[in-house]
Tab-separated table of C-alpha atoms and ligand atoms in Angstrom:
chain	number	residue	atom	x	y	z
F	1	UNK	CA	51.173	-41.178	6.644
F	2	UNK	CA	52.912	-39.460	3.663
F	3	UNK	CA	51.073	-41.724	1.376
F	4	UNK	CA	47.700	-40.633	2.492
F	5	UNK	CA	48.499	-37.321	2.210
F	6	UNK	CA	49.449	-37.779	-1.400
F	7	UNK	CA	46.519	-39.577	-2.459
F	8	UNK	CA	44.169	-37.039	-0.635
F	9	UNK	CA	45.795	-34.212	-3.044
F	10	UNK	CA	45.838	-35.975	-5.859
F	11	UNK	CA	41.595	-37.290	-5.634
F	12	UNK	CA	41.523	-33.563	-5.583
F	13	UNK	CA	41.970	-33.431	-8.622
F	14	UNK	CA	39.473	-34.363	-11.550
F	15	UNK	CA	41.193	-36.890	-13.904
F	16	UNK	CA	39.577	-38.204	-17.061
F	17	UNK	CA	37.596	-41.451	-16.342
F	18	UNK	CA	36.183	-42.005	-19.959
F	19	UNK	CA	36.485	-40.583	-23.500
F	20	UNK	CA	33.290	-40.974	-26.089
F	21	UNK	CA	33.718	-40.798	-29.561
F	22	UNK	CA	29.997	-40.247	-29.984
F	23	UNK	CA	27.855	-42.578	-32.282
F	24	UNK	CA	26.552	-41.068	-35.557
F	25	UNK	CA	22.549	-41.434	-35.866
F	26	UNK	CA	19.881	-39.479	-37.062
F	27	UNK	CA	16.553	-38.057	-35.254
F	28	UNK	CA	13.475	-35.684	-35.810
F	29	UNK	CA	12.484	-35.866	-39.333
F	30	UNK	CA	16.052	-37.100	-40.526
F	31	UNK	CA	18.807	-34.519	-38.861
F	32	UNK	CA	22.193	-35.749	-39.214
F	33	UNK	CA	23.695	-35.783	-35.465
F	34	UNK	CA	26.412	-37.667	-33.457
F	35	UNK	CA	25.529	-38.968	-30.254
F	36	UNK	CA	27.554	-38.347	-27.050
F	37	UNK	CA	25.273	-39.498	-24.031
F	38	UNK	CA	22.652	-41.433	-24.461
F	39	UNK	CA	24.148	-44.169	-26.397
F	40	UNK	CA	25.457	-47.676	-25.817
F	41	UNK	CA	28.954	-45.792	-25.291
F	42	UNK	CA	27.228	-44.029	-22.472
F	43	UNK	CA	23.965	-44.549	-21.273
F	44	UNK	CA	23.641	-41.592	-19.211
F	45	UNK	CA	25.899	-39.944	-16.671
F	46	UNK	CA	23.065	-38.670	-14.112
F	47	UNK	CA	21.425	-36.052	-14.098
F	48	UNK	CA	22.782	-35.778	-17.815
F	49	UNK	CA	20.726	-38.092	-19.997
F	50	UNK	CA	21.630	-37.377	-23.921
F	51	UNK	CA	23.665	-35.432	-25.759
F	52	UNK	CA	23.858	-34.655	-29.253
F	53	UNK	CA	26.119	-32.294	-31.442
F	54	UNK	CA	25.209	-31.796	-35.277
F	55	UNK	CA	27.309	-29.709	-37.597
F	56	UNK	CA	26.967	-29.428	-40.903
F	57	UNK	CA	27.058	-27.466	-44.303
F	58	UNK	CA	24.384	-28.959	-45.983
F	59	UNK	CA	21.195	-28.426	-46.035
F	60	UNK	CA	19.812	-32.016	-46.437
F	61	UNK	CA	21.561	-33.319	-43.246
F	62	UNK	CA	19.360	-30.833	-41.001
F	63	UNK	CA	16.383	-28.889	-43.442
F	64	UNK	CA	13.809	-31.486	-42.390
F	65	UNK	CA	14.036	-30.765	-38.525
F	66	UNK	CA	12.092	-31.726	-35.423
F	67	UNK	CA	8.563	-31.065	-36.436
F	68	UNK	CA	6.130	-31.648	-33.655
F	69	UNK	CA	7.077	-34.165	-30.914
F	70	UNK	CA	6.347	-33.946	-27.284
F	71	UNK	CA	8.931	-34.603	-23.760
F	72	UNK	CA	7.930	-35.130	-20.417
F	73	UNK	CA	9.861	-35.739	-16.859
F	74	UNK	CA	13.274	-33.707	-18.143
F	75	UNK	CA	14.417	-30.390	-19.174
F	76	UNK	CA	16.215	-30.160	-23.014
F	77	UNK	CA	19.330	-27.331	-23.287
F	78	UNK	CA	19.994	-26.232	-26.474
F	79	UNK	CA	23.043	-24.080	-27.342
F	80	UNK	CA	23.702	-23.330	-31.051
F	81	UNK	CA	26.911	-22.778	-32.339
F	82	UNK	CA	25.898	-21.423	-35.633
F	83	UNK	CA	22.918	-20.928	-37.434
F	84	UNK	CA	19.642	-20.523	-36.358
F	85	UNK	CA	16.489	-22.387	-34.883
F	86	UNK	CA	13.022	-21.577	-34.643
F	87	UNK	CA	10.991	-23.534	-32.152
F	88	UNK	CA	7.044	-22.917	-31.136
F	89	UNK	CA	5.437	-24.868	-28.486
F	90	UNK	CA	1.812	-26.343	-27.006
F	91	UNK	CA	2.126	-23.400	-24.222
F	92	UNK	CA	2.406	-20.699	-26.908
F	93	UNK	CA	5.800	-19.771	-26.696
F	94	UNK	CA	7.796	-19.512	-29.439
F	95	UNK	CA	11.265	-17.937	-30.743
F	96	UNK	CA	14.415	-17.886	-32.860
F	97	UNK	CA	17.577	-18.882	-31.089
F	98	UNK	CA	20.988	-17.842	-32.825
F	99	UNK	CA	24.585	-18.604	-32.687
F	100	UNK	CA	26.234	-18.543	-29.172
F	101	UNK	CA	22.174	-18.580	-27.758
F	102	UNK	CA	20.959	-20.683	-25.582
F	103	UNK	CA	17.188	-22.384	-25.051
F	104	UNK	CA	17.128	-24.052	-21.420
F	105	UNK	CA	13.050	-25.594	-21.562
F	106	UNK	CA	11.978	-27.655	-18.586
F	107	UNK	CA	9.369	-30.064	-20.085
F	108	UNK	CA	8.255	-30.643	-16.546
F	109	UNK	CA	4.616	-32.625	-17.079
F	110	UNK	CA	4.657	-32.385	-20.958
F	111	UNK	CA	4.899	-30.158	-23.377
F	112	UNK	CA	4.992	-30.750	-27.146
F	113	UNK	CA	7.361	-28.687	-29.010
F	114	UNK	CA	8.813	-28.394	-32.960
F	115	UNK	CA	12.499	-27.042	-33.548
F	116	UNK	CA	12.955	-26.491	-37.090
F	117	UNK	CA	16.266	-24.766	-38.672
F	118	UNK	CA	15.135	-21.230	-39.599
F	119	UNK	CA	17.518	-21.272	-43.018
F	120	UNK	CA	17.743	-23.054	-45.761
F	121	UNK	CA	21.645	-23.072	-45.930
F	122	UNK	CA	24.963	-22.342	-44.606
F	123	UNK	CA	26.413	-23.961	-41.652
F	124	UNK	CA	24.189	-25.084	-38.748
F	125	UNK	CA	25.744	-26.488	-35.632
F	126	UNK	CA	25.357	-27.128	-31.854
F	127	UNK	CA	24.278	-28.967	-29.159
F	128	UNK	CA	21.466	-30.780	-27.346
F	129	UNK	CA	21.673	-31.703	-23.593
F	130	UNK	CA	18.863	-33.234	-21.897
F	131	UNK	CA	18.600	-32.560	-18.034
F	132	UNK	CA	16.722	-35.111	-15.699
F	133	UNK	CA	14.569	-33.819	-13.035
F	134	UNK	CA	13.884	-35.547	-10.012
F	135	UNK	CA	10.545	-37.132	-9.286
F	136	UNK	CA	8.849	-33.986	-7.115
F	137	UNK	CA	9.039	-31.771	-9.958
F	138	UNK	CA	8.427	-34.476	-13.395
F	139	UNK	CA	4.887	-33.586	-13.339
F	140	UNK	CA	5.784	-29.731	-12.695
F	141	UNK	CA	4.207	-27.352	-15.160
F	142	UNK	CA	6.250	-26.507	-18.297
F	143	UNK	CA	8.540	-23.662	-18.282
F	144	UNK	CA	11.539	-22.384	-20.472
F	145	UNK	CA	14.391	-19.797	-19.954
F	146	UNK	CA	16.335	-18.021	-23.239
F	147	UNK	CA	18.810	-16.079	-23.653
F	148	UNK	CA	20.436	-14.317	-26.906
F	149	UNK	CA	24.498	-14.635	-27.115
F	150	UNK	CA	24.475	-10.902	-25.801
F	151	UNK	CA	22.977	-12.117	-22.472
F	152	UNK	CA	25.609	-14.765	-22.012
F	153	UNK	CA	28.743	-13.146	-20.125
F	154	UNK	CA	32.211	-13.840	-21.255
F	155	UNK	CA	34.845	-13.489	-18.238
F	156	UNK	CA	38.101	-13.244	-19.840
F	157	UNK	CA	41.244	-13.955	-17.764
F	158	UNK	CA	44.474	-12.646	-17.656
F	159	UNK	CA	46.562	-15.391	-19.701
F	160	UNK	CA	43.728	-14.874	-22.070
F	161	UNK	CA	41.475	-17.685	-21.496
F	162	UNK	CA	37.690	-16.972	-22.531
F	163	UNK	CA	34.390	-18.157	-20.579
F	164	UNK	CA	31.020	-18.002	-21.683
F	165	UNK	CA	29.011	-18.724	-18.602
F	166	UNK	CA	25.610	-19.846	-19.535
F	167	UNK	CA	24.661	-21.229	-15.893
F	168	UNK	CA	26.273	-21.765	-13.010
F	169	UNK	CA	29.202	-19.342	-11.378
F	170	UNK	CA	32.778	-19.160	-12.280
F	171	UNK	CA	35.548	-18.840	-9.729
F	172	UNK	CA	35.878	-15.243	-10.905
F	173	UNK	CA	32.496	-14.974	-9.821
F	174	UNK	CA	30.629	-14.800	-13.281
F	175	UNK	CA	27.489	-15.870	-13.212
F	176	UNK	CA	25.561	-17.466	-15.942
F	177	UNK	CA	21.930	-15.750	-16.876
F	178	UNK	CA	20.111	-19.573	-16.657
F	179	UNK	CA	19.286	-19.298	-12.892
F	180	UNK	CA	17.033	-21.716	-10.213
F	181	UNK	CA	17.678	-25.065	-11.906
F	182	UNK	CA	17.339	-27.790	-9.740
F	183	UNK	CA	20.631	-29.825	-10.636
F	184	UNK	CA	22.569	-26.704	-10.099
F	185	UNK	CA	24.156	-26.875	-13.410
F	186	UNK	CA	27.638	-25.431	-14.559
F	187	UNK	CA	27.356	-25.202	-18.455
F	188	UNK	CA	30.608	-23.291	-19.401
F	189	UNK	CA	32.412	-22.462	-23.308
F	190	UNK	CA	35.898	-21.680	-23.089
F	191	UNK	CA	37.888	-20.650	-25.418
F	192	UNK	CA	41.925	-21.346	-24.435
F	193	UNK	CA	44.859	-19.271	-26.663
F	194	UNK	CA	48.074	-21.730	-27.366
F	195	UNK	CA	49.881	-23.005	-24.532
F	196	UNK	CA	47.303	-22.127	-21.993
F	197	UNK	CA	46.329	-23.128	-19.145
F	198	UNK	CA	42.414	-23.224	-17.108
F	199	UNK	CA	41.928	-23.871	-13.597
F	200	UNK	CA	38.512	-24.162	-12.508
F	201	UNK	CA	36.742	-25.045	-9.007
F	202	UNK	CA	34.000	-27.935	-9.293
F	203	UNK	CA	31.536	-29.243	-6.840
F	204	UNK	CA	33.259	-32.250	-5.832
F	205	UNK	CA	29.939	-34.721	-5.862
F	206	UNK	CA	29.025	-33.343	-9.076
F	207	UNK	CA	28.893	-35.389	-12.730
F	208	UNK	CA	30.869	-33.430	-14.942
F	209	UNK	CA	32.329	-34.078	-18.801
F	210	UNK	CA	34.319	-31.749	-21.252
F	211	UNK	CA	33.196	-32.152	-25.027
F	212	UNK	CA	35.886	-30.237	-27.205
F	213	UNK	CA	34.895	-28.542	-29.996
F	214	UNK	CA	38.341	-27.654	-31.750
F	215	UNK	CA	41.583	-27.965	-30.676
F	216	UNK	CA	42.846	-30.284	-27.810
F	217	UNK	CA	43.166	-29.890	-24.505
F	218	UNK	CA	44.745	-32.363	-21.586
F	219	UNK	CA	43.178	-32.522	-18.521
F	220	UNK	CA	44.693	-33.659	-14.710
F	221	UNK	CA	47.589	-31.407	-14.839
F	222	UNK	CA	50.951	-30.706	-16.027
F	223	UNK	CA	52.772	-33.818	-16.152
F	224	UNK	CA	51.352	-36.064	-14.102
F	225	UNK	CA	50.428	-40.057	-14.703
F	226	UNK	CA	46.837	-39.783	-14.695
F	227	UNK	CA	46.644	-36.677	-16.867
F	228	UNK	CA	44.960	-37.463	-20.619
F	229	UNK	CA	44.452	-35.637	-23.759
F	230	UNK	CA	41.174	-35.265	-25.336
F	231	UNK	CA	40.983	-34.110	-29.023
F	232	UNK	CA	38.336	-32.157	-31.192
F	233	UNK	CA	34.767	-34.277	-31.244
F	234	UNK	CA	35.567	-36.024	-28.359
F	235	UNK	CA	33.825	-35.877	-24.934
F	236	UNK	CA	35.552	-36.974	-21.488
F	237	UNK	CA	33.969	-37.747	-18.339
F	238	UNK	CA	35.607	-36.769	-15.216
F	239	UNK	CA	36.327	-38.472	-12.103
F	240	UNK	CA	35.106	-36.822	-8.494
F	241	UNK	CA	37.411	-34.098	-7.245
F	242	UNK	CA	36.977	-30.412	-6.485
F	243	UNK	CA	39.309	-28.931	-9.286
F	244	UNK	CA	39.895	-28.954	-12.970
F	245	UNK	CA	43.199	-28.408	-14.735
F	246	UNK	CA	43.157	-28.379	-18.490
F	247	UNK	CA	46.275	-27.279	-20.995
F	248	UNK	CA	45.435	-25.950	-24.477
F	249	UNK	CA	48.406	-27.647	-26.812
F	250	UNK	CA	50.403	-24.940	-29.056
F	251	UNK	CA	46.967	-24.849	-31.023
F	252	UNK	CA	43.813	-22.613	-29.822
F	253	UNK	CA	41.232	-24.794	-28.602
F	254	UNK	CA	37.889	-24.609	-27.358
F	255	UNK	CA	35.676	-26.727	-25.635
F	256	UNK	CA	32.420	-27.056	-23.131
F	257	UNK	CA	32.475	-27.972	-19.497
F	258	UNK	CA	29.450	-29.175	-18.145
F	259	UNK	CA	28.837	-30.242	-14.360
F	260	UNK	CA	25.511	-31.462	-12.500
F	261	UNK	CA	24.205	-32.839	-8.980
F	262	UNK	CA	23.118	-36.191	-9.461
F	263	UNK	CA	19.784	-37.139	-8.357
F	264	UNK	CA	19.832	-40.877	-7.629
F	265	UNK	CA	16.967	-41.735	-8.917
F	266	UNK	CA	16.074	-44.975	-10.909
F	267	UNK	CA	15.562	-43.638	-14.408
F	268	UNK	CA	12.880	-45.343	-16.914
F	269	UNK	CA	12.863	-43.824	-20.052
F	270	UNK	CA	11.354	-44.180	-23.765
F	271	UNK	CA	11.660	-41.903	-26.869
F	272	UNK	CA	10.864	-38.619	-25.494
F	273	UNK	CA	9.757	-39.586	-22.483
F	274	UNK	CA	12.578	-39.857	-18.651
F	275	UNK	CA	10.103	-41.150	-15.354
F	276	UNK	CA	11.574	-43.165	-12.996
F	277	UNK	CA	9.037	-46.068	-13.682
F	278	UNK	CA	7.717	-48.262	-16.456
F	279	UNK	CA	4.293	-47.349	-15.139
F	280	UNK	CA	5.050	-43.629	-15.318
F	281	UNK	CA	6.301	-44.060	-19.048
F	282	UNK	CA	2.865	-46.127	-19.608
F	283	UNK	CA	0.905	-43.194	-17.938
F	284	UNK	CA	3.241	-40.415	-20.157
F	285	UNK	CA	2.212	-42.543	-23.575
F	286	UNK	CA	-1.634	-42.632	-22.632
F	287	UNK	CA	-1.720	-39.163	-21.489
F	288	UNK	CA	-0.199	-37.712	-24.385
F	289	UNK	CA	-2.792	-39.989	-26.929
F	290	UNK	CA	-5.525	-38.750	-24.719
F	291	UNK	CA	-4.185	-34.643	-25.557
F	292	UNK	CA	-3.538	-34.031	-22.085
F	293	UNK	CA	-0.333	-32.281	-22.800
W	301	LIG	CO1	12.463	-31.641	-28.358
């Protein structure tokens, strides 16, 4: 039974199933952003149900912002590379977040929040993940975590291999500050000198992609068949399996991982708005023209 030994060790083993090149598109009042998840590329990889990266030097491609809109039924991660943010909301929270910060805001029943870039130039980049929920806790009351880039942790390893945890618990045992979400997310930023190599335990069940940021890395192992590069801009998803092997090239590189349960639930979603039915969406829209939010 050598053979089913072999492919046993090998579906150990996350290989790359998928590689987006993201869609460019614009949202909010007009921000220039490329669109990773939540495209026709990708429609969603549950519980993950958008994401969007935006980088840019100029002004006009993100002054205008997201002025005013409202989510319900999901929970919207964002982690800013550079720059900085300023966001207010209908519960009366609001705040600046700053490179290498990270919001985490469950929308949970609605909520109707404005982001808005707090300068008026230099270089503003980073990312926006939306997070289902599933259906016991859609109509749960809003709530939000943040955390400054001194709150994240960095575990650095002895080939010199960098990890920002921002949820979720390395196999060093570094855990991220963003605690008690229900997916159980891993929401990692590593940073890999030339030539290096990052091994990393996964859930085996869970959804996870990679999204590089510079560099590029292959993932599946040192020579093997099924092993693939993925370059800067580019975001993989990975097959099932309880372990990650990536290789920087002779380049740094640096890149996200991001793993979730998957909930399994029929998702029905417009604009701002993830239920799991066309009558919950209908119910979302009327309750948020009525001001219940
Ligand atoms: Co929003």
């Amino acid at each position: 039974m050598t053979e089913q030994t072999s492919d046993r060790s090998t579906s150990q083993l996350r290989t790359v199933l998928k590689i987006i090149s993201g869609v460019a598109t614009s949202d909010g009042a007009g921000v220039s952003l490329t669109r990773y998840i939540g495209s026709a590329q990708l429609d969603h990889l549950d519980p993950f149900l958008m994401l969007d990266f935006f980088e840019s030097d100029n002004p006009d491609d993100y002054i205008a912002g997201f002025p005013a809109h409202p989510h319900r039924g999901f929970e919207t991660v964002t982690y800013l590379l550079a720059g900085r943010m300023r966001h207010e909301d209908s519960t009366g929270h609001g705040g600046v977040i700053e490179a290498g910060g990270i919001q985490w805001m469950s929308a949970g029943r609605g909520i109707i929040h404005s982001e808005m870039p707090e300068q008026e130039h230099g270089r503003l980049a980073g990312f926006q993940l939306w997070v289902n929920l599933p259906s016991r806790l859609k109509m749960s009351p809003p709530d939000y975590r943040e955390f400054p880039a001194d709150d994240i942790p960095e575990e650095i390893r002895d080939n010199g291999v960098k990890i920002r945890v921002i949820t979720g618990t390395t196999s060093g045992g570094t855990r991220g500050p963003v605690a008690n979400v229900v997916t159980r997310p891993l929401y990692l930023d590593i940073s890999m000198p030339p030539g290096s190599e990052f091994i990393e335990s996964l859930r085996p069940d869970q959804s996870a992609f990679v999204f590089v940021i510079d560099g590029a890395i292959t993932i599946g192992g040192r020579e093997t068949q099924n092993s693939r590069t993925v370059s800067s801009r580019q975001l993989a998803v990975l097959g099932p399996g309880k372990q990650v092997n990536v290789l920087a090239d002779d380049h740094a590189c640096r890149f996200l991982l991001v793993a979730g349960d998957p909930i399994g639930e029929p998702v029905s979603r417009h604009g701002p708005f993830v239920m799991n039915t066309h009558e919950e969406i209908i119910q979302a829209v009327h309750d948020f023209n009525a001001g219940s939010f």
